[in-house]
Amino acid sequence: MNRKTEPASPKEILITGFGGQGIVLAGQIVGKAASLLDKKESTLTQSYGPEARGGACSAQVIISDRTIHYPYVRRPDILVCMSQGGYDRFADTLKGDGTLIIDQDLVQPAAARGSGFFAIPATRIAEELGRRMMANIVILGFFTSVTEAVTADAMRRTVSESVPRGTGEANIGAFNKGYEFGLATLKGRQKKAEGKKGVR
Amino acid sequence: MNDLKIVLFICNWGPHAAFQMLQDSCRHMPHQVRMIRIPCSGRMSRALLFKAFETGADGVALVGCEPGSCRYGSGTGIAERNVQDTRGILELLGLGKDRLRLATFLPEQSEALLEFLQQFHADVERMGKSPVIPVPKTQPGESGRDLAARILTSHDIYACQDCGKCSSACPMSLCGKPFSPRAMAGSIIGGNIGSASVVSDVWSCLTCGICYDRCPSAVDFPRFIRDMRQVHRRAGTAGQEAHEGFFQALMRTMTSPDLDIRHWDWLPEDIQVDGQSKTLFFGGCAPYFDTFFGRTLGVKTCDILIDSLRLLNFFDIFPALLPGERCCGHDLLWTGDRDSFIRLARLNVDAIEERGIEEVVTSCPECYRTLAIDYPEHGIPISFKVTHIFDLAEKEIDKGAIGFEKLNRTLTFQDPCRLARLGGPGELPRKLISRLKPRGFEEMRDRGNSALCCGNCAWTGCDSYTKALQVKRLRQARETGSNLLVTACPKCQIHLRCAMEDPFLGDEIRMEMMDLTSIVARTIRWE
Ligand code: SF4
Ligand code: SF4
Ligand code: SF4
């Protein structure tokens, strides 16, 4: 394929939650997967102010095909919220056609959302898998399938390299669970768009 | 080459007079027609009609009296219904319904009778020989005593500590039958294989597995009974088959390799299947059950197959089907006909593997157990994976984005023995039920491992005691206050529905039933 394609404009990603949820680790995984394995440019900045202990924190990732000159996210294309506080604070910054991803048990979105809105009970799923701490990895799996901002392979490899030794398999399981959930959500939407709700 | 076998069952009263007239006047009748005189056409049950085909008939004519001239009043009407049901079965088997005909004549209609016989002979000649190869009688081979000794050791019946837990839990003992698994085992160990009480006990056991579940020495009664039935079958003391052995005869007939079975002809058009798929849906005998019981019990077990397929389609799985699917052989194995079981198993496994199938999905607990466990255990290895549809559905639903519509019913659940205790995914039905959105779910007093049997297994030993057991079970279901009895096996539906027909108890034990697969399929939704 020799067709010259316009390089995709940079994707700005903001992941928010509270301290202890592994928000920054999630940001690191996305950034590493995009740069080291998907061979794109990426940056990561993180913020956790005085509220670091259990308070709001966020990780800002930019992924681009070209050099990134400014590493801060002002208007995210993708906003991932794992806490109500993070949602309240950043929801308005999301671009009009941006993608909002929430943990549905932790965040109550203000109004009904359209096609860019995705919800998953990530923490509940992680609990069912035996470790509440893996909620960030579950939501990363979900993020990967619904946004396709990074490839699943790159994410899986980065996840297993980034999590504590001995937890690799469990975390890959968590990632896959979230990933499958995302695929199922997309499939469900497509089915509904085709007018198929149930078996007939 | 004309070695056709045509059986003429002719009623003693009206038409036999006509037949005699033909004989007396030396009229030429097709010599392939063999006449059997019967007391009334209405006495020819479906099992008797079918057995003629099982044993090699190419055509069967049932000739009775004209409606209204039946000596017993209702004979002709009963004959009509029996013939209609049996023709349905012949059609499913691919033998063709026209091999069985019903006709009625008055005593003086000898010419018309002759014409009928000539015409029927010509029709059968056109259809040709029946592809059914009668199953030879099992050769005695090993002596019953040796075989029994081997069975006793291989199932380690000697490990019995005589504790009596089995007899105190056995539903047959509990509903008053003079029956005790422990006593039976004791008699057989003592060398008393052929006594009337042992024979009767061996054929009465439901092979439900509660005793096995309770036994501290893990004495495996269901398998032991299963193999003991082989001993008794060889000795000619097989018995107590329900419906006069209709189903065993049907299944034995299916061991003929050249049958052109039409298992799926009735499938609704909206169901998507794919002949190239590596996943196969194995339906089980529901089409035969519905043909046999549809009129009397009104059961629609084919709905379970339709709903299973719709559910697979919902998950974007478009499975292959075996057009000539045969019975899995469960009931033959569990009534001691191991040879026919193995023939069926071979035919099924060959047909499945010929298509390069990697996974077989089924919604019938008996098919599941038989394919997954009993085929390999009887020396027929399988190269494919066997999945119960509950397992598949649970995995798909667990991926997410799937929910259920509200169901305004209160449910209770009848565990099928082959899932709850004998090799199936026992916990899965409840997992699925917990995902549904019914108004409520109430467990019965005896449930899960301790669930009571629906009252029959492998079409043997149906009697007033098993009926009492069924009534007990249905009372438990009603006690929960639920209004929908959820089942997971087509036979639970049949046997329990049959019990509900009791004219004296009637409404007291009647309850609507629906298979769990159907409930899942009918309420599942994309979220
Ligand atoms: S429960 Fe087991 S050990 Fe006890 S009497 Fe029955 S078969 Fe024997
Ligand atoms: S399998 Fe069931 S019916 Fe048979 S002896 Fe055991 S408990 Fe009784
Ligand atoms: S319970 Fe009814 S359907 Fe079942 S074997 Fe007995 S008579 Fe037949």
PDB file of C-alpha atoms in Angstrom, chain A residues 128 177 180-182 184-185 187-189 191-192 196-200, chain B residues 270 310-311 313-316 396 398-401 521 524-527:
ATOM      1  CA  GLU A 128     -14.641 -11.365  40.954  1.00  0.00           C
ATOM      2  CA  LYS A 177     -11.622  -9.811  30.646  1.00  0.00           C
ATOM      3  CA  GLU A 180     -13.612  -9.075  25.885  1.00  0.00           C
ATOM      4  CA  PHE A 181     -16.100  -6.867  27.678  1.00  0.00           C
ATOM      5  CA  GLY A 182     -15.239  -4.089  25.266  1.00  0.00           C
ATOM      6  CA  ALA A 184     -18.970  -7.562  23.600  1.00  0.00           C
ATOM      7  CA  THR A 185     -20.114  -3.976  24.155  1.00  0.00           C
ATOM      8  CA  LYS A 187     -20.943  -6.139  19.281  1.00  0.00           C
ATOM      9  CA  GLY A 188     -24.029  -5.411  21.336  1.00  0.00           C
ATOM     10  CA  ARG A 189     -24.194  -1.882  19.926  1.00  0.00           C
ATOM     11  CA  LYS A 191     -26.553  -5.728  16.955  1.00  0.00           C
ATOM     12  CA  LYS A 192     -28.870  -3.115  18.347  1.00  0.00           C
ATOM     13  CA  LYS A 196     -31.516  -7.123  16.828  1.00  0.00           C
ATOM     14  CA  LYS A 197     -32.188  -6.943  20.502  1.00  0.00           C
ATOM     15  CA  GLY A 198     -32.792 -10.520  21.499  1.00  0.00           C
ATOM     16  CA  VAL A 199     -32.591 -13.857  19.761  1.00  0.00           C
ATOM     17  CA  ARG A 200     -34.849 -12.835  16.891  1.00  0.00           C
TER      18      ARG A 200
ATOM     19  CA  ASP B 270     -34.991 -18.308  10.594  1.00  0.00           C
ATOM     20  CA  ARG B 310     -31.414 -19.317  18.382  1.00  0.00           C
ATOM     21  CA  LEU B 311     -29.224 -18.711  21.402  1.00  0.00           C
ATOM     22  CA  ASN B 313     -27.124 -17.581  16.615  1.00  0.00           C
ATOM     23  CA  PHE B 314     -27.497 -14.727  19.117  1.00  0.00           C
ATOM     24  CA  PHE B 315     -23.870 -15.298  20.078  1.00  0.00           C
ATOM     25  CA  ASP B 316     -22.954 -15.284  16.360  1.00  0.00           C
ATOM     26  CA  GLU B 396     -20.525 -15.702  26.396  1.00  0.00           C
ATOM     27  CA  ASP B 398     -19.773 -13.346  31.181  1.00  0.00           C
ATOM     28  CA  LYS B 399     -17.971 -11.398  28.453  1.00  0.00           C
ATOM     29  CA  GLY B 400     -20.376  -8.616  29.205  1.00  0.00           C
ATOM     30  CA  ALA B 401     -22.809  -6.249  27.504  1.00  0.00           C
ATOM     31  CA  ALA B 521     -32.958 -17.576  24.888  1.00  0.00           C
ATOM     32  CA  ILE B 524     -31.552 -12.494  26.665  1.00  0.00           C
ATOM     33  CA  ARG B 525     -30.824  -8.977  25.371  1.00  0.00           C
ATOM     34  CA  TRP B 526     -27.908  -6.887  24.207  1.00  0.00           C
ATOM     35  CA  GLU B 527     -27.376  -4.108  26.699  1.00  0.00           C
TER      36      GLU B 527
END
